[in-house]
Short mmCIF file of C-alpha atoms in Angstrom, two decimals:
data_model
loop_
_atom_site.label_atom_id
_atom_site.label_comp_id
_atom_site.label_asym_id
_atom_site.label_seq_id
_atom_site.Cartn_x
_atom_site.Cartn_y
_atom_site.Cartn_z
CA UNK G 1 0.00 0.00 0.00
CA UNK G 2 0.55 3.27 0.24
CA UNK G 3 3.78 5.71 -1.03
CA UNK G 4 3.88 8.38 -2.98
CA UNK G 5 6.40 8.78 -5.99
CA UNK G 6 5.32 12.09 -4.84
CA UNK G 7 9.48 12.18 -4.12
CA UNK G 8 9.60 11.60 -7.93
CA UNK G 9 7.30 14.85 -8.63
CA UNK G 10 8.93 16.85 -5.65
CA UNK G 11 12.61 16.10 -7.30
CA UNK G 12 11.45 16.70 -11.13
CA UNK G 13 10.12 20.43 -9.87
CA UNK G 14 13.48 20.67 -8.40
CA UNK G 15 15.78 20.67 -10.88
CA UNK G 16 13.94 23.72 -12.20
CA UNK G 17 15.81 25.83 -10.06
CA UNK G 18 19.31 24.63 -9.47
CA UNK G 19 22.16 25.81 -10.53
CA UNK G 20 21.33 27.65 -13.36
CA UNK G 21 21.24 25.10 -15.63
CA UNK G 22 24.71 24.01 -14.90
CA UNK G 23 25.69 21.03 -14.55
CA UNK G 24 25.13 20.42 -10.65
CA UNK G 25 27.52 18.20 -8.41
CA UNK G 26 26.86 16.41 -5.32
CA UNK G 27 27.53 18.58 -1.93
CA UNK G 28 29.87 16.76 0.17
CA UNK G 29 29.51 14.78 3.21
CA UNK G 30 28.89 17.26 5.88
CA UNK G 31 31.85 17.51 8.38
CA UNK G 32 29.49 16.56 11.23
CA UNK G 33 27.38 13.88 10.12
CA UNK G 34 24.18 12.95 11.90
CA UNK G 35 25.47 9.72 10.91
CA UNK G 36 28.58 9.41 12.83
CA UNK G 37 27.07 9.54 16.02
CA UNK G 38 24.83 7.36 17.88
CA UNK G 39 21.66 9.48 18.04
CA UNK G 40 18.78 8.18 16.02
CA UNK G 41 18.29 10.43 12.69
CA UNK G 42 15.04 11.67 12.11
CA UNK G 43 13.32 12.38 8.89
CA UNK G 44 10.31 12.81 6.15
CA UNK G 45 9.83 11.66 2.77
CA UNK G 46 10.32 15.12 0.81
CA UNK G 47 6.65 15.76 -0.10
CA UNK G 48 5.38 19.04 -0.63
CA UNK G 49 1.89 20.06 0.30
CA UNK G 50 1.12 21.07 -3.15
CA UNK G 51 2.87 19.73 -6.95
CA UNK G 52 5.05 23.44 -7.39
CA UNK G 53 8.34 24.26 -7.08
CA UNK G 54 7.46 27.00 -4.02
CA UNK G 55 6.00 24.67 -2.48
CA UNK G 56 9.21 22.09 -2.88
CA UNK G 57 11.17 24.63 -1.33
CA UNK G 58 9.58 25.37 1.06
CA UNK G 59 8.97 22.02 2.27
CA UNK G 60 12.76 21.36 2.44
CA UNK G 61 12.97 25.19 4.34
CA UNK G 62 10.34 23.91 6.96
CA UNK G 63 12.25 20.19 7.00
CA UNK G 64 15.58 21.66 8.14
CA UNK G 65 13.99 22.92 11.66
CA UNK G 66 11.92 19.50 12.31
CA UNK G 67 14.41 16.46 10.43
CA UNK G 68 17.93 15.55 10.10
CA UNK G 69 17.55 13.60 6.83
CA UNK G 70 15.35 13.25 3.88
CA UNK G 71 14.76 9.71 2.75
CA UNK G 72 14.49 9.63 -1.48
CA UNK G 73 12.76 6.32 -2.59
CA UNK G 74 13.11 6.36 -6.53
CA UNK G 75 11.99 4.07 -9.42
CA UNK G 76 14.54 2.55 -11.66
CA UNK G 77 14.90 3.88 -15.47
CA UNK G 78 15.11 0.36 -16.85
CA UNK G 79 15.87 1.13 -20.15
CA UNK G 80 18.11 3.64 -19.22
CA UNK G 81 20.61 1.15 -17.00
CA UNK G 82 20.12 -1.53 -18.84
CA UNK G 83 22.80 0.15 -21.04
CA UNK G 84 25.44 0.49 -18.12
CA UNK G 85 25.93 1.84 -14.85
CA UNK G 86 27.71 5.08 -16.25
CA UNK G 87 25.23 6.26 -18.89
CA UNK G 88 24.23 9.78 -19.14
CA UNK G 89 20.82 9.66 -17.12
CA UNK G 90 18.85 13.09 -16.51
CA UNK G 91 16.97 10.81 -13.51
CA UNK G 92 20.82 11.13 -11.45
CA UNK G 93 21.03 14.80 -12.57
CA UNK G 94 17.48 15.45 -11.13
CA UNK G 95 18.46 13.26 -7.60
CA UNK G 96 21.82 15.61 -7.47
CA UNK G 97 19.58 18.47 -7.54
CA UNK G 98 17.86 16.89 -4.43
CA UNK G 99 21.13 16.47 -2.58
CA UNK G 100 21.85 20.05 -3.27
CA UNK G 101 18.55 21.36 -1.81
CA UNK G 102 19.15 18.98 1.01
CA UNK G 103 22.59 20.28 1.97
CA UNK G 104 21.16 23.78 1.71
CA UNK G 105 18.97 23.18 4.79
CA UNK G 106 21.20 20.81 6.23
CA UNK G 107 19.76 17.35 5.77
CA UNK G 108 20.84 14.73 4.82
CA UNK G 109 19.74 11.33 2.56
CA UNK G 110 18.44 7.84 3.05
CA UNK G 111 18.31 6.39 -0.30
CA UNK G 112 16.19 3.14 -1.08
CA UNK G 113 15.59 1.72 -4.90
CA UNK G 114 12.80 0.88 -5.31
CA UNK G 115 11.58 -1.71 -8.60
CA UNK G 116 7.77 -1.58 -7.33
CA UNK G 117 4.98 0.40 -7.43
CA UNK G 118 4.01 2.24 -4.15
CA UNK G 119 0.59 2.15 -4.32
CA UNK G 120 0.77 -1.43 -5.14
CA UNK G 121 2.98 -3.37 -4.16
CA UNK G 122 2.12 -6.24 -6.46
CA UNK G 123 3.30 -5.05 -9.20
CA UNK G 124 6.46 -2.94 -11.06
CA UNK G 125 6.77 0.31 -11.81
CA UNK G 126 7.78 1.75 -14.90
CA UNK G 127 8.96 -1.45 -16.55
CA UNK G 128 8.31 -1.17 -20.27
CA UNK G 129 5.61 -2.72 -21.70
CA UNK G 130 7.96 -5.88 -23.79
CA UNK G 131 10.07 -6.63 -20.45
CA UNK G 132 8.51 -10.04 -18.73
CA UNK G 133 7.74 -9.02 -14.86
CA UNK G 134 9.68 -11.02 -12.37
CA UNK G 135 12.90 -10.84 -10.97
CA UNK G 136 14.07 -13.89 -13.51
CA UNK G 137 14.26 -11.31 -16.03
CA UNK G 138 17.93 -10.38 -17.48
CA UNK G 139 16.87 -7.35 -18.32
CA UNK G 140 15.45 -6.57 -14.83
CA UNK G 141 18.54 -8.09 -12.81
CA UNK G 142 21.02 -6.17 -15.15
CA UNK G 143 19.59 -2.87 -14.95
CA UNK G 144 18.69 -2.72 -11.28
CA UNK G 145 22.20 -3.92 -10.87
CA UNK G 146 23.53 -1.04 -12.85
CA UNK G 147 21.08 1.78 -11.40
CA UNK G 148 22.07 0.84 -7.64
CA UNK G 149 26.34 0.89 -8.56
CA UNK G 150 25.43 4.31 -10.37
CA UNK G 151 23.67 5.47 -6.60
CA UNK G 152 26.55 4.07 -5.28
CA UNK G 153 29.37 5.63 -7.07
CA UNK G 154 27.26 8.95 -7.51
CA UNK G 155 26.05 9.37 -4.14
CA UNK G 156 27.71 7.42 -1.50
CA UNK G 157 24.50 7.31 0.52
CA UNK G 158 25.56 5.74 4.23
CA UNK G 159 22.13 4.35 4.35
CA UNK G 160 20.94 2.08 0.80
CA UNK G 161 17.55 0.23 0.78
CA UNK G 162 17.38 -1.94 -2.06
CA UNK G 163 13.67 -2.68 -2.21
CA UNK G 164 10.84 -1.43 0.27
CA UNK G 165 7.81 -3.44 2.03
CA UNK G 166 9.18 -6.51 -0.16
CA UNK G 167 7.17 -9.10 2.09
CA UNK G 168 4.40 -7.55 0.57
CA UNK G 169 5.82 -8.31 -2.94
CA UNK G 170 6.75 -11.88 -1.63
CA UNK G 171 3.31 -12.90 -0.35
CA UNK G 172 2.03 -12.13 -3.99
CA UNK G 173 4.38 -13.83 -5.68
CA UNK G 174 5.66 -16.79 -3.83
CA UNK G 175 7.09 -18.38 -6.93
CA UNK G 176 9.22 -14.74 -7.57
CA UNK G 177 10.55 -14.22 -4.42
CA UNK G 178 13.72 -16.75 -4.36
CA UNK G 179 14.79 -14.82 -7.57
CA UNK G 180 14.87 -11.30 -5.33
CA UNK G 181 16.40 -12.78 -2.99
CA UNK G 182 19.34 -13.85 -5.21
CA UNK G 183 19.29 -10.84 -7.10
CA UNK G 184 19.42 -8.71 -3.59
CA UNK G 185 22.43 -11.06 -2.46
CA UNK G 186 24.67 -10.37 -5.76
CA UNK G 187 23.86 -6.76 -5.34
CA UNK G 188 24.55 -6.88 -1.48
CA UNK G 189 27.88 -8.38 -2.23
CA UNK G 190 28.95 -5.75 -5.05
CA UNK G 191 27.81 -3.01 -3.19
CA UNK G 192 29.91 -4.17 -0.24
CA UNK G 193 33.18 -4.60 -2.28
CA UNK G 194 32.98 -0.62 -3.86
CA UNK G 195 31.46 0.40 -0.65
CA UNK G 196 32.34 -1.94 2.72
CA UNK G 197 31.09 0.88 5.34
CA UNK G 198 27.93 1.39 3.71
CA UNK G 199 24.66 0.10 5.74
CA UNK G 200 22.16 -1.77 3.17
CA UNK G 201 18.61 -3.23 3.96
CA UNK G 202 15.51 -3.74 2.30
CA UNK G 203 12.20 -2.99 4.07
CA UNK G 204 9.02 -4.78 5.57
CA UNK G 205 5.62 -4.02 6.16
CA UNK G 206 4.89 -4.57 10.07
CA UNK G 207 1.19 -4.63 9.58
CA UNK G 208 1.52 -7.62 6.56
CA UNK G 209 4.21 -9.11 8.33
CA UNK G 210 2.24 -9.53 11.49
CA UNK G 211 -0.98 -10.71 9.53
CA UNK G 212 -3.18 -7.75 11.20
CA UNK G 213 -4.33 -6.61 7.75
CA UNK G 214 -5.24 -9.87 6.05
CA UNK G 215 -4.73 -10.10 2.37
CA UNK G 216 -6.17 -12.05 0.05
CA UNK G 217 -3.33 -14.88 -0.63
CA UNK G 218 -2.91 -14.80 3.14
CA UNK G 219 -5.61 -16.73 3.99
CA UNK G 220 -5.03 -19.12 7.30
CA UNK G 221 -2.14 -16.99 8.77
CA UNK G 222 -2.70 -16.25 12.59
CA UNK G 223 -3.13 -12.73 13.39
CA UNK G 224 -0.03 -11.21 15.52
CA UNK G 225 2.01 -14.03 14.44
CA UNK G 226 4.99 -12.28 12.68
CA UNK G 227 6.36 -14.19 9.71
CA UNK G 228 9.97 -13.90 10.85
CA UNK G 229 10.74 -16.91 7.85
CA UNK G 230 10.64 -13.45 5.34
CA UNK G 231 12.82 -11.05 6.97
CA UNK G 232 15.66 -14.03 8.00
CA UNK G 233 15.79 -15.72 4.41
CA UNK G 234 17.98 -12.28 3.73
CA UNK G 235 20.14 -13.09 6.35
CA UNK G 236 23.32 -12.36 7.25
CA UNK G 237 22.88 -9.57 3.78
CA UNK G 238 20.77 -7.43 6.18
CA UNK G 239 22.82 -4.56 8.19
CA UNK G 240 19.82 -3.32 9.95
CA UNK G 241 16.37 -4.99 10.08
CA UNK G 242 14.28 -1.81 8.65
CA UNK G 243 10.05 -1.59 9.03
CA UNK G 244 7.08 0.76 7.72
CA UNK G 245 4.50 0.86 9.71
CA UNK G 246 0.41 2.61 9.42
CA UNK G 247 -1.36 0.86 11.99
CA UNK G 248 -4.68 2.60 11.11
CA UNK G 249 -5.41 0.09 8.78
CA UNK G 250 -5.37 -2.58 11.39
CA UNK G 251 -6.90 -0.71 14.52
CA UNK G 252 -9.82 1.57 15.18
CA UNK G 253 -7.20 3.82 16.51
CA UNK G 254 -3.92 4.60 18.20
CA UNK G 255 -4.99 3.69 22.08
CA UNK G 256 -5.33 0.24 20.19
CA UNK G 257 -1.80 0.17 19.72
CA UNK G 258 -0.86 -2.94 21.90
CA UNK G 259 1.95 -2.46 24.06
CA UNK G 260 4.37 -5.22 22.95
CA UNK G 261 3.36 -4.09 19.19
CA UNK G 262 7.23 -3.95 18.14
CA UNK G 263 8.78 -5.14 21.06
CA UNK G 264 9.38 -8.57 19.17
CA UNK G 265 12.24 -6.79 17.68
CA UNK G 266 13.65 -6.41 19.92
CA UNK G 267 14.51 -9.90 20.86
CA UNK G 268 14.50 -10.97 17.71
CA UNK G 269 17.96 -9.52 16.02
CA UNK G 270 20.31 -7.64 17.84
CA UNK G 271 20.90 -5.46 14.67
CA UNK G 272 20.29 -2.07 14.58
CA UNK G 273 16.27 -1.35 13.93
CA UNK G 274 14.58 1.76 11.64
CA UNK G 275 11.59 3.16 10.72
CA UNK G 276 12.00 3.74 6.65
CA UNK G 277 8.01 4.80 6.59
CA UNK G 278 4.62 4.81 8.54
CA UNK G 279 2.16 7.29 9.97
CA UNK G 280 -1.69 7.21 11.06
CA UNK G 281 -3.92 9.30 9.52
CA UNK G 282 -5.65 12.80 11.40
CA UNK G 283 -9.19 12.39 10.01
CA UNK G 284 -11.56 9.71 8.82
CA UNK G 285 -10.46 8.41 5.39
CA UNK G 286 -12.54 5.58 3.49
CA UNK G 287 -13.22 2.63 6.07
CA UNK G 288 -9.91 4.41 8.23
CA UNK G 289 -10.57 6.07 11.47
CA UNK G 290 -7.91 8.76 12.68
CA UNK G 291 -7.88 11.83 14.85
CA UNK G 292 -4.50 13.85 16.29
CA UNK G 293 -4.59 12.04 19.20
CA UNK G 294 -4.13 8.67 17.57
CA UNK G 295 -0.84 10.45 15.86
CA UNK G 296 0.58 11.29 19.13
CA UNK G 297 -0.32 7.30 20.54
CA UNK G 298 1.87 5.97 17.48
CA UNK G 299 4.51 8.24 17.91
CA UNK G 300 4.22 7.20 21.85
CA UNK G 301 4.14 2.99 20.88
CA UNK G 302 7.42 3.37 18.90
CA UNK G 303 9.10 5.79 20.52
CA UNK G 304 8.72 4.10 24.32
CA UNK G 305 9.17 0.43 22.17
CA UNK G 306 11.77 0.30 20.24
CA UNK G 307 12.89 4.11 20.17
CA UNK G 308 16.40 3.20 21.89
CA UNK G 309 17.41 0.81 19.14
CA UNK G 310 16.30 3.05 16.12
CA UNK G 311 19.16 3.97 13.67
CA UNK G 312 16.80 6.43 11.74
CA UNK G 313 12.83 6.73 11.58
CA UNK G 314 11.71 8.55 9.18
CA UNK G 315 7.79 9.40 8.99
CA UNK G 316 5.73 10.03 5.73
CA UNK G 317 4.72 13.54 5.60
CA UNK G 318 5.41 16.62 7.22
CA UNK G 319 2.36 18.38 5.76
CA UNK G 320 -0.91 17.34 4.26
CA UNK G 321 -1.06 16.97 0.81
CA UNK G 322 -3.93 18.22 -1.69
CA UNK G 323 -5.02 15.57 -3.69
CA UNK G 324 -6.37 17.37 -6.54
CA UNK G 325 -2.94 18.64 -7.41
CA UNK G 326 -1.51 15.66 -6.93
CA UNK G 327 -3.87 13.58 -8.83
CA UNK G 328 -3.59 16.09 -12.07
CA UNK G 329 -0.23 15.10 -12.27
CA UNK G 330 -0.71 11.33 -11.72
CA UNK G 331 -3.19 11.22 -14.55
CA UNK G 332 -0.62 13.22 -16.50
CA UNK G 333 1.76 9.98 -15.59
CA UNK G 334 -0.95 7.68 -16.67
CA UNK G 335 -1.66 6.67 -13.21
CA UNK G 336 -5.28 5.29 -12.87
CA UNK G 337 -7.57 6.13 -10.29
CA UNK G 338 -7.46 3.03 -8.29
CA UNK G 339 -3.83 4.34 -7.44
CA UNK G 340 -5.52 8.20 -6.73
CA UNK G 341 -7.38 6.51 -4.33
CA UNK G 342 -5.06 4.96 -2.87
CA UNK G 343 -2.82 7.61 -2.19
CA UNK G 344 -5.59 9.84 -0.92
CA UNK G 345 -5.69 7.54 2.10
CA UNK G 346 -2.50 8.94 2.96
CA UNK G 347 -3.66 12.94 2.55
CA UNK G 348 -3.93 13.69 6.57
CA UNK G 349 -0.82 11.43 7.81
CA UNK G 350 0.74 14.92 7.87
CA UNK G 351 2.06 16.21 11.21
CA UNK G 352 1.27 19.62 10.04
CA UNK G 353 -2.08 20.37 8.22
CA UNK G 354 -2.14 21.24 4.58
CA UNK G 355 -1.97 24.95 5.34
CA UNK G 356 0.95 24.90 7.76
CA UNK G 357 -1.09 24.57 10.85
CA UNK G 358 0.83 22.53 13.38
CA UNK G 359 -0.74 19.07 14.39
CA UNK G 360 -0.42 17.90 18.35
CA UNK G 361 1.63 15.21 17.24
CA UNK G 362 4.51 17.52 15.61
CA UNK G 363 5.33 18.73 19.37
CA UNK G 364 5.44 15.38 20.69
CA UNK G 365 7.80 14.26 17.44
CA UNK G 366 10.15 17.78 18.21
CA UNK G 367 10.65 16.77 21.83
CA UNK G 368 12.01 13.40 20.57
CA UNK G 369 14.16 14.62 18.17
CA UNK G 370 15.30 17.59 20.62
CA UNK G 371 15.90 14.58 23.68
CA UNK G 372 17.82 12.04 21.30
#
């Protein structure tokens, strides 16, 4: 469910205004990195309230006093890195531009690749219409090879996802999801010999891995029963064991959070833990109940759970988002309305409303960042 390529929109606005049409370079490593110390890094995905470039920038203005990172979740250009790993690609001219507006209000960048599509999960995104869709493919295995070295060598991002919610992926296509896992271990490994030091994961969706949101090809599963079998088959090719979480699909709201909700984490690795994603909704959205307080509550559950062992948590908006701008460009994209829909569930996860107005929850997330 869920996620925006809303990133995508934010970072193709971007570029409008960088540089002066120059050719932009990366910003280097700040001298003191977030990332060097043992405090938990927290973060949004960079989604402006509206689809315009004042409203990108000022988004990543408003970021820099409430996050320490930005996390960037892209799509692959298939055809693109199917050619190589060093072609000319305006996509990693657009992402630069990203890192540039970052650095300018000092944040820095998560970076996850992402092959799906956000708003559903069972299928790819972008793939061209001839390319078969499974990770057997050649042609898929080369060029998400090739894009991920290019993020690599372009980018040296200290934190690289290689996939996000893939259980949910995996519980669609059984039969697919030995050929990920192969692919993700001979990417692991080349990663790891350019780049030793840097931290890779993929992600997993708490609710669907915990069977409180049943699916349709997960009929017979036990509720609260975590399916531990997907996140260890990527073992020992997992430096962190990374979640997303929106509980307000699975309870009526955030009081309902039970109290040992992530705890099993805990226990279960002693990696590092994050939070690439998650949120709970403000108002009532389709068959979704949500008010402020329920934000605060699942800031609370994670924070007093597993809040000591987080390496980052990012959370999904900062503001509210308006729809209607946002679907005028999907439609532009040839995005259907099933996926509108979807996304609109998402509209008041915001810890700010869509006018700026703060949210209770956005004091309760400053005092944890400002208490780290």
């Amino acid at each position: 469910m869920k996620r925006t390529i809303i990133a995508a929109i934010a970072l193709a606005l971007a570029i409008l205004a960088c540089n002066g049409g120059a050719t932009p370079t990366v910003p280097p490593t700040p001298q003191e990195s977030v990332f060097d110390t043992t405090e938990t890094a927290y973060g949004f995905f960079p989604t402006p309230p509206e689809v315009s470039l004042e409203s990108v920038f000022q988004l990543y203005k408003d970021l820099g006093a409430h996050a320490d990172v930005v996390l960037l979740q892209e799509g692959i250009p298939w055809e693109e890195f199917l050619q190589g790993a060093d072609v000319e690609s305006q996509h990693i001219t657009d992402i630069t531009n990203q890192y540039i507006i970052a650095s300018q209000n000092n944040l820095e960048i998560i970076y996850v690749v992402d092959p799906l599509n956000g708003l559903n999960r069972r299928e790819f995104m972008g793939l061209p219409n001839d390319w078969e869709a499974n990770f057997t493919n050649p042609d898929v295995r080369t060029a998400f090879k090739n894009y991920t070295l290019r993020v690599v060598r372009e980018f040296h991002p200290r934190y690289l996802g290689l996939a996000s919610e893939i259980n949910t992926y995996m519980d669609t296509h059984p039969e697919d999801a030995p050929n990920f896992i192969s692919l993700y271990n001979e990417v692991y490994d080349a990663v790891k010999a350019e780049a030793p030091e840097m931290q890779i994961f993929v992600t997993f969706q708490w609710e669907d891995l915990n069977n409180v949101f049943p699916q349709p090809e997960e009929i017979g599963r036990q509720k609260f029963v975590t399916n531990w079998d997907q996140v260890e088959i990527f073992e020992p090719r997992l430096d962190l064991w990374v979640i997303s979480s929106y509980p307000f699909i699975a309870f009526e709201d955030g009081s309902q959070i039970p109290a040992d909700y992530y705890t099993p984490l805990l226990t279960r690795t002693d990696k590092p833990l994050a939070v690439a994603e998650g949120g709970f909704i403000s108002t009532d959205t389709g068959p979704f109940h949500g008010d402020q307080q329920s934000q605060v509550d699942y800031l609370n559950a994670i924070h007093t759970q597993i809040g000591s062992r987080l390496s980052f948590w990012i959370y999904l908006l900062f503001n509210d988002f308006n729809l209607d701008s946002y679907a005028k460009m999907m439609k532009q994209q040839g995005l259907g309305d099933d996926d509108i829909t979807t996304l609109g569930m998402f509209g008041s996860v915001g810890l700010r409303e869509y006018n700026g107005t703060a949210k209770s929850a956005l004091e309760v997330w400053d005092s944890f960042r400002k208490n780290k």
